[in-house]
PDB file of C-alpha atoms and ligand atoms in Angstrom:
ATOM      1  CA  MET A   1     103.022 -56.781 -29.033  1.00 45.00           C
ATOM      2  CA  THR A   2     104.836 -53.741 -27.935  1.00 48.00           C
ATOM      3  CA  THR A   3     108.600 -53.513 -28.170  1.00 49.00           C
ATOM      4  CA  THR A   4     110.143 -55.809 -25.450  1.00 52.00           C
ATOM      5  CA  ALA A   5     113.001 -54.583 -23.303  1.00 52.00           C
ATOM      6  CA  SER A   6     115.491 -56.972 -24.972  1.00 60.00           C
ATOM      7  CA  ALA A   7     115.153 -54.956 -28.070  1.00 82.00           C
ATOM      8  CA  THR A   8     116.776 -51.991 -26.338  1.00 95.00           C
ATOM      9  CA  PRO A   9     120.458 -52.040 -26.959  1.00 97.00           C
ATOM     10  CA  ALA A  10     122.614 -52.599 -23.858  1.00 97.00           C
ATOM     11  CA  ILE A  11     124.936 -49.714 -25.095  1.00 98.00           C
ATOM     12  CA  GLN A  12     124.299 -47.301 -27.956  1.00 98.00           C
ATOM     13  CA  VAL A  13     126.942 -44.614 -28.660  1.00 98.00           C
ATOM     14  CA  SER A  14     126.141 -42.228 -31.271  1.00 98.00           C
ATOM     15  CA  ASP A  15     128.639 -39.613 -32.756  1.00 98.00           C
ATOM     16  CA  LEU A  16     130.802 -39.503 -29.688  1.00 98.00           C
ATOM     17  CA  HIS A  17     133.657 -36.936 -29.579  1.00 98.00           C
ATOM     18  CA  LYS A  18     136.160 -36.697 -26.792  1.00 98.00           C
ATOM     19  CA  TYR A  19     138.852 -34.121 -26.329  1.00 98.00           C
ATOM     20  CA  PHE A  20     141.599 -33.884 -23.840  1.00 98.00           C
ATOM     21  CA  GLY A  21     142.547 -30.326 -24.182  1.00 97.00           C
ATOM     22  CA  ASP A  22     143.142 -29.778 -27.881  1.00 97.00           C
ATOM     23  CA  ASN A  23     143.780 -33.373 -28.441  1.00 97.00           C
ATOM     24  CA  GLU A  24     140.588 -35.134 -30.119  1.00 98.00           C
ATOM     25  CA  VAL A  25     140.897 -38.838 -29.057  1.00 98.00           C
ATOM     26  CA  LEU A  26     137.338 -39.924 -30.097  1.00 98.00           C
ATOM     27  CA  LYS A  27     136.385 -38.492 -33.516  1.00 98.00           C
ATOM     28  CA  GLY A  28     132.751 -39.395 -33.882  1.00 98.00           C
ATOM     29  CA  ILE A  29     132.227 -42.895 -32.691  1.00 98.00           C
ATOM     30  CA  ASP A  30     129.154 -45.001 -33.512  1.00 98.00           C
ATOM     31  CA  PHE A  31     129.061 -48.091 -31.486  1.00 97.00           C
ATOM     32  CA  ARG A  32     126.394 -50.572 -30.256  1.00 97.00           C
ATOM     33  CA  VAL A  33     126.316 -53.627 -28.013  1.00 98.00           C
ATOM     34  CA  ASP A  34     123.103 -55.508 -27.931  1.00 97.00           C
ATOM     35  CA  GLN A  35     121.945 -57.478 -24.918  1.00 97.00           C
ATOM     36  CA  GLY A  36     123.666 -60.696 -24.693  1.00 97.00           C
ATOM     37  CA  GLN A  37     126.270 -59.803 -27.166  1.00 97.00           C
ATOM     38  CA  VAL A  38     130.062 -59.947 -26.720  1.00 98.00           C
ATOM     39  CA  VAL A  39     131.686 -57.148 -28.689  1.00 98.00           C
ATOM     40  CA  CYS A  40     135.520 -57.020 -28.649  1.00 98.00           C
ATOM     41  CA  VAL A  41     137.460 -53.790 -29.400  1.00 98.00           C
ATOM     42  CA  ILE A  42     141.039 -53.985 -30.677  1.00 98.00           C
ATOM     43  CA  GLY A  43     143.477 -51.511 -32.044  1.00 97.00           C
ATOM     44  CA  PRO A  44     146.856 -50.022 -31.363  1.00 97.00           C
ATOM     45  CA  SER A  45     147.892 -48.360 -28.295  1.00 96.00           C
ATOM     46  CA  GLY A  46     146.593 -44.645 -27.964  1.00 97.00           C
ATOM     47  CA  SER A  47     143.650 -45.308 -30.426  1.00 98.00           C
ATOM     48  CA  GLY A  48     141.054 -44.457 -27.808  1.00 98.00           C
ATOM     49  CA  LYS A  49     139.779 -47.866 -26.727  1.00 98.00           C
ATOM     50  CA  SER A  50     140.002 -47.040 -23.076  1.00 98.00           C
ATOM     51  CA  THR A  51     138.541 -43.593 -23.584  1.00 98.00           C
ATOM     52  CA  LEU A  52     135.535 -45.067 -25.251  1.00 98.00           C
ATOM     53  CA  LEU A  53     135.081 -47.778 -22.628  1.00 97.00           C
ATOM     54  CA  ARG A  54     135.368 -45.213 -19.812  1.00 96.00           C
ATOM     55  CA  CYS A  55     132.957 -42.874 -21.576  1.00 96.00           C
ATOM     56  CA  VAL A  56     130.237 -45.606 -21.283  1.00 95.00           C
ATOM     57  CA  ASN A  57     130.074 -45.355 -17.526  1.00 90.00           C
ATOM     58  CA  ARG A  58     131.059 -41.754 -17.487  1.00 92.00           C
ATOM     59  CA  LEU A  59     134.548 -42.305 -15.914  1.00 93.00           C
ATOM     60  CA  GLU A  60     135.340 -39.865 -18.704  1.00 95.00           C
ATOM     61  CA  GLU A  61     133.005 -36.929 -19.625  1.00 94.00           C
ATOM     62  CA  PRO A  62     132.049 -36.991 -23.340  1.00 96.00           C
ATOM     63  CA  THR A  63     132.677 -33.843 -25.205  1.00 97.00           C
ATOM     64  CA  SER A  64     129.766 -34.276 -27.381  1.00 97.00           C
ATOM     65  CA  GLY A  65     127.578 -37.052 -28.684  1.00 97.00           C
ATOM     66  CA  ARG A  66     125.133 -39.592 -27.060  1.00 96.00           C
ATOM     67  CA  ILE A  67     125.566 -42.462 -24.941  1.00 97.00           C
ATOM     68  CA  LEU A  68     122.459 -44.701 -24.143  1.00 97.00           C
ATOM     69  CA  VAL A  69     122.779 -47.530 -21.583  1.00 96.00           C
ATOM     70  CA  GLU A  70     119.794 -49.640 -21.725  1.00 96.00           C
ATOM     71  CA  GLY A  71     117.910 -46.782 -23.328  1.00 95.00           C
ATOM     72  CA  ILE A  72     118.999 -44.251 -20.629  1.00 95.00           C
ATOM     73  CA  ASP A  73     120.865 -41.137 -21.763  1.00 95.00           C
ATOM     74  CA  ILE A  74     123.950 -41.049 -19.537  1.00 94.00           C
ATOM     75  CA  THR A  75     125.006 -37.635 -21.045  1.00 91.00           C
ATOM     76  CA  ASP A  76     121.810 -36.089 -19.811  1.00 90.00           C
ATOM     77  CA  PRO A  77     122.479 -34.082 -16.654  1.00 88.00           C
ATOM     78  CA  GLU A  78     119.294 -35.291 -15.256  1.00 92.00           C
ATOM     79  CA  THR A  79     120.257 -38.902 -15.274  1.00 92.00           C
ATOM     80  CA  ASP A  80     121.010 -40.641 -12.037  1.00 91.00           C
ATOM     81  CA  LEU A  81     124.581 -41.800 -12.828  1.00 90.00           C
ATOM     82  CA  ASP A  82     124.979 -44.021  -9.812  1.00 88.00           C
ATOM     83  CA  ALA A  83     121.906 -45.892 -10.769  1.00 88.00           C
ATOM     84  CA  VAL A  84     123.138 -46.484 -14.330  1.00 90.00           C
ATOM     85  CA  ARG A  85     126.643 -47.307 -13.164  1.00 90.00           C
ATOM     86  CA  SER A  86     125.344 -49.903 -10.670  1.00 90.00           C
ATOM     87  CA  ARG A  87     124.229 -51.977 -13.803  1.00 94.00           C
ATOM     88  CA  ILE A  88     127.776 -51.891 -15.290  1.00 97.00           C
ATOM     89  CA  GLY A  89     130.709 -54.110 -14.078  1.00 96.00           C
ATOM     90  CA  MET A  90     134.176 -52.837 -14.833  1.00 96.00           C
ATOM     91  CA  VAL A  91     137.197 -54.919 -14.847  1.00 96.00           C
ATOM     92  CA  PHE A  92     140.625 -53.109 -15.619  1.00 95.00           C
ATOM     93  CA  GLN A  93     143.986 -54.273 -16.580  1.00 93.00           C
ATOM     94  CA  GLN A  94     145.378 -53.417 -13.102  1.00 92.00           C
ATOM     95  CA  PHE A  95     143.109 -55.428 -10.660  1.00 87.00           C
ATOM     96  CA  ASN A  96     142.508 -52.516  -8.327  1.00 90.00           C
ATOM     97  CA  LEU A  97     141.586 -54.752  -5.346  1.00 96.00           C
ATOM     98  CA  PHE A  98     141.794 -53.202  -1.845  1.00 96.00           C
ATOM     99  CA  PRO A  99     145.151 -54.297  -0.601  1.00 97.00           C
ATOM    100  CA  HIS A 100     144.206 -54.106   3.102  1.00 97.00           C
ATOM    101  CA  MET A 101     141.056 -56.180   2.770  1.00 97.00           C
ATOM    102  CA  ASP A 102     140.886 -60.012   2.308  1.00 98.00           C
ATOM    103  CA  VAL A 103     139.111 -61.411  -0.782  1.00 98.00           C
ATOM    104  CA  LEU A 104     135.742 -61.869   0.953  1.00 98.00           C
ATOM    105  CA  ALA A 105     135.834 -58.257   2.160  1.00 98.00           C
ATOM    106  CA  ASN A 106     136.782 -57.017  -1.239  1.00 98.00           C
ATOM    107  CA  LEU A 107     133.574 -58.694  -2.526  1.00 98.00           C
ATOM    108  CA  CYS A 108     131.325 -57.300   0.094  1.00 98.00           C
ATOM    109  CA  VAL A 109     132.198 -53.777   0.642  1.00 97.00           C
ATOM    110  CA  ALA A 110     130.396 -52.404  -2.372  1.00 94.00           C
ATOM    111  CA  GLN A 111     127.601 -54.615  -1.870  1.00 95.00           C
ATOM    112  CA  ARG A 112     127.146 -53.439   1.444  1.00 96.00           C
ATOM    113  CA  ARG A 113     127.674 -49.759   0.672  1.00 93.00           C
ATOM    114  CA  VAL A 114     125.831 -49.508  -2.640  1.00 92.00           C
ATOM    115  CA  LYS A 115     123.377 -52.366  -2.745  1.00 93.00           C
ATOM    116  CA  LYS A 116     122.667 -51.958   1.139  1.00 94.00           C
ATOM    117  CA  ARG A 117     122.825 -55.684   1.546  1.00 96.00           C
ATOM    118  CA  SER A 118     123.032 -57.140   4.935  1.00 97.00           C
ATOM    119  CA  ARG A 119     126.279 -58.843   5.965  1.00 97.00           C
ATOM    120  CA  ASP A 120     124.957 -62.204   5.610  1.00 98.00           C
ATOM    121  CA  GLU A 121     123.463 -61.702   2.210  1.00 98.00           C
ATOM    122  CA  ALA A 122     126.753 -59.941   0.888  1.00 98.00           C
ATOM    123  CA  VAL A 123     128.781 -62.909   2.121  1.00 98.00           C
ATOM    124  CA  GLN A 124     126.329 -65.412   0.438  1.00 98.00           C
ATOM    125  CA  VAL A 125     126.538 -63.542  -2.830  1.00 98.00           C
ATOM    126  CA  ALA A 126     130.355 -63.207  -2.579  1.00 98.00           C
ATOM    127  CA  ARG A 127     130.822 -66.871  -1.880  1.00 98.00           C
ATOM    128  CA  ALA A 128     128.589 -67.836  -4.810  1.00 98.00           C
ATOM    129  CA  ASN A 129     130.721 -65.597  -7.114  1.00 98.00           C
ATOM    130  CA  LEU A 130     134.036 -66.842  -5.658  1.00 98.00           C
ATOM    131  CA  ALA A 131     133.025 -70.409  -6.500  1.00 97.00           C
ATOM    132  CA  LYS A 132     132.248 -69.259 -10.033  1.00 96.00           C
ATOM    133  CA  VAL A 133     135.674 -67.964 -10.560  1.00 96.00           C
ATOM    134  CA  GLY A 134     137.176 -71.207  -8.870  1.00 96.00           C
ATOM    135  CA  LEU A 135     138.629 -69.307  -5.745  1.00 97.00           C
ATOM    136  CA  SER A 136     136.479 -70.442  -2.893  1.00 97.00           C
ATOM    137  CA  GLU A 137     139.326 -71.579  -0.854  1.00 97.00           C
ATOM    138  CA  LYS A 138     140.863 -68.140  -1.151  1.00 98.00           C
ATOM    139  CA  GLU A 139     138.400 -66.047   0.761  1.00 97.00           C
ATOM    140  CA  LYS A 140     140.516 -65.322   3.701  1.00 98.00           C
ATOM    141  CA  ALA A 141     143.756 -64.518   1.445  1.00 98.00           C
ATOM    142  CA  TYR A 142     144.925 -60.896   0.874  1.00 98.00           C
ATOM    143  CA  PRO A 143     145.588 -59.702  -2.722  1.00 97.00           C
ATOM    144  CA  ALA A 144     149.287 -59.525  -2.120  1.00 97.00           C
ATOM    145  CA  HIS A 145     149.254 -63.318  -1.607  1.00 97.00           C
ATOM    146  CA  LEU A 146     147.341 -64.137  -4.888  1.00 97.00           C
ATOM    147  CA  SER A 147     148.885 -64.436  -8.382  1.00 95.00           C
ATOM    148  CA  GLY A 148     147.908 -61.679 -10.860  1.00 95.00           C
ATOM    149  CA  GLY A 149     145.466 -64.269 -12.523  1.00 96.00           C
ATOM    150  CA  GLN A 150     143.909 -64.943  -9.150  1.00 96.00           C
ATOM    151  CA  GLN A 151     143.488 -61.233  -8.314  1.00 97.00           C
ATOM    152  CA  GLN A 152     141.960 -60.692 -11.776  1.00 96.00           C
ATOM    153  CA  ARG A 153     139.431 -63.465 -11.095  1.00 97.00           C
ATOM    154  CA  VAL A 154     138.681 -62.001  -7.668  1.00 97.00           C
ATOM    155  CA  ALA A 155     138.146 -58.569  -9.400  1.00 97.00           C
ATOM    156  CA  ILE A 156     135.712 -60.310 -11.832  1.00 98.00           C
ATOM    157  CA  ALA A 157     133.889 -61.955  -8.891  1.00 98.00           C
ATOM    158  CA  ARG A 158     133.756 -58.559  -7.204  1.00 97.00           C
ATOM    159  CA  ALA A 159     132.114 -56.903 -10.318  1.00 97.00           C
ATOM    160  CA  LEU A 160     129.669 -59.889 -10.572  1.00 98.00           C
ATOM    161  CA  SER A 161     128.686 -59.601  -6.968  1.00 97.00           C
ATOM    162  CA  MET A 162     126.846 -56.289  -7.822  1.00 96.00           C
ATOM    163  CA  ASP A 163     124.593 -58.189 -10.329  1.00 97.00           C
ATOM    164  CA  PRO A 164     125.420 -56.072 -13.299  1.00 97.00           C
ATOM    165  CA  ASP A 165     123.460 -56.172 -16.476  1.00 97.00           C
ATOM    166  CA  MET A 166     126.690 -55.794 -18.540  1.00 98.00           C
ATOM    167  CA  MET A 167     130.415 -56.155 -17.947  1.00 98.00           C
ATOM    168  CA  LEU A 168     133.159 -53.915 -19.496  1.00 98.00           C
ATOM    169  CA  PHE A 169     136.633 -55.198 -19.570  1.00 98.00           C
ATOM    170  CA  ASP A 170     139.674 -53.159 -20.471  1.00 97.00           C
ATOM    171  CA  GLU A 171     142.567 -55.317 -21.425  1.00 97.00           C
ATOM    172  CA  PRO A 172     141.964 -57.759 -18.506  1.00 97.00           C
ATOM    173  CA  THR A 173     144.785 -60.121 -19.258  1.00 97.00           C
ATOM    174  CA  SER A 174     147.374 -57.572 -20.383  1.00 95.00           C
ATOM    175  CA  ALA A 175     149.144 -57.349 -17.059  1.00 94.00           C
ATOM    176  CA  LEU A 176     149.238 -61.076 -16.587  1.00 95.00           C
ATOM    177  CA  ASP A 177     152.123 -63.623 -17.130  1.00 93.00           C
ATOM    178  CA  PRO A 178     151.250 -65.687 -20.155  1.00 93.00           C
ATOM    179  CA  GLU A 179     150.505 -68.851 -18.209  1.00 93.00           C
ATOM    180  CA  LEU A 180     147.758 -67.043 -16.159  1.00 93.00           C
ATOM    181  CA  VAL A 181     145.957 -65.635 -19.164  1.00 96.00           C
ATOM    182  CA  GLY A 182     144.103 -68.731 -20.045  1.00 95.00           C
ATOM    183  CA  ASP A 183     142.282 -69.017 -16.619  1.00 95.00           C
ATOM    184  CA  VAL A 184     140.842 -65.421 -16.834  1.00 96.00           C
ATOM    185  CA  LEU A 185     139.893 -65.848 -20.490  1.00 97.00           C
ATOM    186  CA  SER A 186     138.039 -69.001 -19.573  1.00 96.00           C
ATOM    187  CA  ILE A 187     135.973 -67.276 -16.930  1.00 97.00           C
ATOM    188  CA  MET A 188     135.145 -64.575 -19.431  1.00 98.00           C
ATOM    189  CA  LYS A 189     133.929 -67.348 -21.850  1.00 97.00           C
ATOM    190  CA  ASP A 190     131.920 -68.954 -19.179  1.00 97.00           C
ATOM    191  CA  LEU A 191     130.330 -65.667 -18.501  1.00 97.00           C
ATOM    192  CA  ALA A 192     129.568 -65.071 -22.248  1.00 97.00           C
ATOM    193  CA  ALA A 193     128.035 -68.552 -22.596  1.00 97.00           C
ATOM    194  CA  GLU A 194     125.728 -67.631 -19.649  1.00 96.00           C
ATOM    195  CA  GLY A 195     124.516 -64.754 -21.718  1.00 97.00           C
ATOM    196  CA  MET A 196     126.273 -61.827 -20.020  1.00 98.00           C
ATOM    197  CA  THR A 197     126.461 -58.654 -22.205  1.00 98.00           C
ATOM    198  CA  MET A 198     130.108 -57.825 -22.468  1.00 98.00           C
ATOM    199  CA  MET A 199     132.393 -55.160 -24.119  1.00 98.00           C
ATOM    200  CA  VAL A 200     135.853 -56.391 -24.107  1.00 98.00           C
ATOM    201  CA  VAL A 201     139.048 -54.248 -25.095  1.00 98.00           C
ATOM    202  CA  THR A 202     141.565 -57.049 -25.671  1.00 97.00           C
ATOM    203  CA  HIS A 203     144.680 -58.130 -27.546  1.00 94.00           C
ATOM    204  CA  GLU A 204     143.542 -61.741 -27.261  1.00 96.00           C
ATOM    205  CA  MET A 205     142.604 -62.479 -30.931  1.00 95.00           C
ATOM    206  CA  GLY A 206     141.797 -66.151 -30.046  1.00 95.00           C
ATOM    207  CA  PHE A 207     139.181 -64.966 -27.491  1.00 97.00           C
ATOM    208  CA  ALA A 208     137.718 -62.374 -29.878  1.00 97.00           C
ATOM    209  CA  ARG A 209     137.448 -65.071 -32.629  1.00 96.00           C
ATOM    210  CA  GLU A 210     136.017 -67.714 -30.501  1.00 96.00           C
ATOM    211  CA  VAL A 211     133.863 -65.688 -28.202  1.00 97.00           C
ATOM    212  CA  GLY A 212     133.063 -62.482 -29.696  1.00 98.00           C
ATOM    213  CA  ASP A 213     129.857 -61.820 -31.624  1.00 98.00           C
ATOM    214  CA  ARG A 214     131.436 -58.690 -33.142  1.00 98.00           C
ATOM    215  CA  LEU A 215     134.794 -57.160 -33.421  1.00 98.00           C
ATOM    216  CA  ALA A 216     135.540 -53.470 -33.809  1.00 98.00           C
ATOM    217  CA  PHE A 217     138.993 -52.240 -34.923  1.00 98.00           C
ATOM    218  CA  MET A 218     139.851 -48.789 -33.664  1.00 98.00           C
ATOM    219  CA  ASP A 219     142.686 -46.413 -34.910  1.00 98.00           C
ATOM    220  CA  GLY A 220     143.253 -42.955 -34.245  1.00 97.00           C
ATOM    221  CA  GLY A 221     140.000 -42.269 -32.549  1.00 98.00           C
ATOM    222  CA  VAL A 222     137.609 -43.786 -35.113  1.00 98.00           C
ATOM    223  CA  ILE A 223     136.234 -47.255 -35.598  1.00 98.00           C
ATOM    224  CA  VAL A 224     137.859 -48.337 -38.862  1.00 98.00           C
ATOM    225  CA  GLU A 225     136.197 -51.506 -39.406  1.00 97.00           C
ATOM    226  CA  GLU A 226     133.743 -53.625 -37.646  1.00 98.00           C
ATOM    227  CA  GLY A 227     131.982 -57.072 -38.203  1.00 98.00           C
ATOM    228  CA  ASP A 228     132.000 -60.691 -37.563  1.00 98.00           C
ATOM    229  CA  PRO A 229     135.306 -61.409 -35.697  1.00 98.00           C
ATOM    230  CA  ARG A 230     136.174 -64.412 -37.794  1.00 97.00           C
ATOM    231  CA  GLN A 231     135.729 -62.298 -40.963  1.00 97.00           C
ATOM    232  CA  VAL A 232     137.481 -59.274 -39.749  1.00 97.00           C
ATOM    233  CA  LEU A 233     140.489 -61.299 -38.518  1.00 97.00           C
ATOM    234  CA  ALA A 234     140.674 -63.521 -41.771  1.00 96.00           C
ATOM    235  CA  ASP A 235     139.709 -61.035 -44.273  1.00 96.00           C
ATOM    236  CA  PRO A 236     140.375 -57.428 -43.083  1.00 97.00           C
ATOM    237  CA  GLN A 237     138.997 -54.832 -45.527  1.00 97.00           C
ATOM    238  CA  HIS A 238     140.959 -51.631 -44.580  1.00 97.00           C
ATOM    239  CA  ASP A 239     144.733 -51.113 -45.070  1.00 97.00           C
ATOM    240  CA  ARG A 240     145.064 -49.896 -41.280  1.00 97.00           C
ATOM    241  CA  THR A 241     143.280 -53.213 -40.040  1.00 97.00           C
ATOM    242  CA  LYS A 242     145.552 -55.273 -42.229  1.00 97.00           C
ATOM    243  CA  ALA A 243     148.635 -53.537 -40.974  1.00 96.00           C
ATOM    244  CA  PHE A 244     147.650 -53.845 -37.441  1.00 96.00           C
ATOM    245  CA  LEU A 245     146.747 -57.455 -37.638  1.00 96.00           C
ATOM    246  CA  SER A 246     149.923 -58.456 -39.415  1.00 94.00           C
ATOM    247  CA  LYS A 247     151.767 -57.032 -36.488  1.00 92.00           C
ATOM    248  CA  VAL A 248     149.782 -59.026 -33.734  1.00 88.00           C
ATOM    249  CA  LEU A 249     148.597 -62.283 -35.364  1.00 78.00           C
TER     250      LEU A 249
HETATM  251  P1  ADP B 301     144.025 -46.924 -25.865  1.00 74.58           P
HETATM  252  O1  ADP B 301     143.242 -47.525 -24.654  1.00 74.58           O
HETATM  253  O2  ADP B 301     143.515 -47.320 -27.161  1.00 74.58           O
HETATM  254  O3  ADP B 301     145.526 -47.161 -25.602  1.00 74.58           O
HETATM  255  P2  ADP B 301     143.377 -44.358 -24.597  1.00 74.58           P
HETATM  256  O4  ADP B 301     141.831 -44.138 -24.689  1.00 74.58           O
HETATM  257  O5  ADP B 301     143.916 -44.742 -23.344  1.00 74.58           O
HETATM  258  O6  ADP B 301     143.866 -45.380 -25.837  1.00 74.58           O
HETATM  259  O7  ADP B 301     144.099 -43.040 -25.035  1.00 74.58           O
HETATM  260  C1  ADP B 301     143.689 -42.285 -26.265  1.00 74.58           C
HETATM  261  C2  ADP B 301     144.483 -40.944 -26.249  1.00 74.58           C
HETATM  262  O8  ADP B 301     143.932 -40.119 -25.283  1.00 74.58           O
HETATM  263  C3  ADP B 301     145.993 -41.112 -26.098  1.00 74.58           C
HETATM  264  O9  ADP B 301     146.647 -40.157 -26.945  1.00 74.58           O
HETATM  265  C4  ADP B 301     146.206 -40.757 -24.574  1.00 74.58           C
HETATM  266  O10 ADP B 301     147.336 -40.238 -24.517  1.00 74.58           O
HETATM  267  C5  ADP B 301     145.000 -39.753 -24.446  1.00 74.58           C
HETATM  268  N1  ADP B 301     144.696 -39.808 -23.005  1.00 74.58           N
HETATM  269  C6  ADP B 301     143.958 -40.662 -22.457  1.00 74.58           C
HETATM  270  N2  ADP B 301     143.581 -40.391 -21.173  1.00 74.58           N
HETATM  271  C7  ADP B 301     143.996 -39.074 -21.050  1.00 74.58           C
HETATM  272  C8  ADP B 301     143.901 -38.187 -19.964  1.00 74.58           C
HETATM  273  N3  ADP B 301     143.394 -38.280 -18.802  1.00 74.58           N
HETATM  274  N4  ADP B 301     144.337 -36.929 -20.159  1.00 74.58           N
HETATM  275  C9  ADP B 301     144.974 -36.639 -21.429  1.00 74.58           C
HETATM  276  N5  ADP B 301     145.028 -37.375 -22.389  1.00 74.58           N
HETATM  277  C10 ADP B 301     144.542 -38.643 -22.284  1.00 74.58           C
HETATM  278 MG1   MG B 302     143.806 -48.666 -23.007  1.00 74.58          MG
END
């Protein structure tokens, strides 16, 4: 047999460097997410987690290094970035819903514009994904009338409506009141159980331990330590990891 598509990593980052001006915020990152894997990234504020995530779909321009998404080099100027981005769903800390659109319209607009779906098809896909996040009854609601947790679930449903091959989450529960965090994490857990490929920047160590296939600890623009989440959390090898975990656990 020849190599199957599933052997191609979903994301492969090699020797990635990123400067903002003179400030080197990513200092040679090697990082990989295999298809169907959930990889969590933890680390102190300012360590470069968001920058790494944002480089993966070129919301940030890497200074040097290589990033392959499903084997396609997104740092190559010849690459059709829109085509690659359409395979990647992004969910941010701030939910970024369109405030002047109801929930259903929020879920349809990119499907119509980017996927060129008919109105009927877009609505059908939107409703299926709203059901998945438990918000079918909110399709006519405006974002301002939803709780933060509901808005984040809508944002997840919106990303899923584009049929992404993988989902990137940047601290999806950090802006939520504590009692709303669980609902969002449980949807992410369901997604993982369905086999979605996920890269998750998070401070939720319980999620990382329970759902993560791998855990990377970042500090100062490098991945200090990486491995099985249960092992890294229970028995960190590096002093910087120990110091960080002693503060958050
Ligand atoms: P984290 O997500 O781990 O908190 P970030 O990736 O957001 O870290 O930031 C890493 C470093 O890069 C920080 O020092 C931050 O100030 C800097 N940084 C991030 N985005 C920008 C930007 N657009 N312009 C300049 N500096 C930035
Ligand atoms: Mg961040």
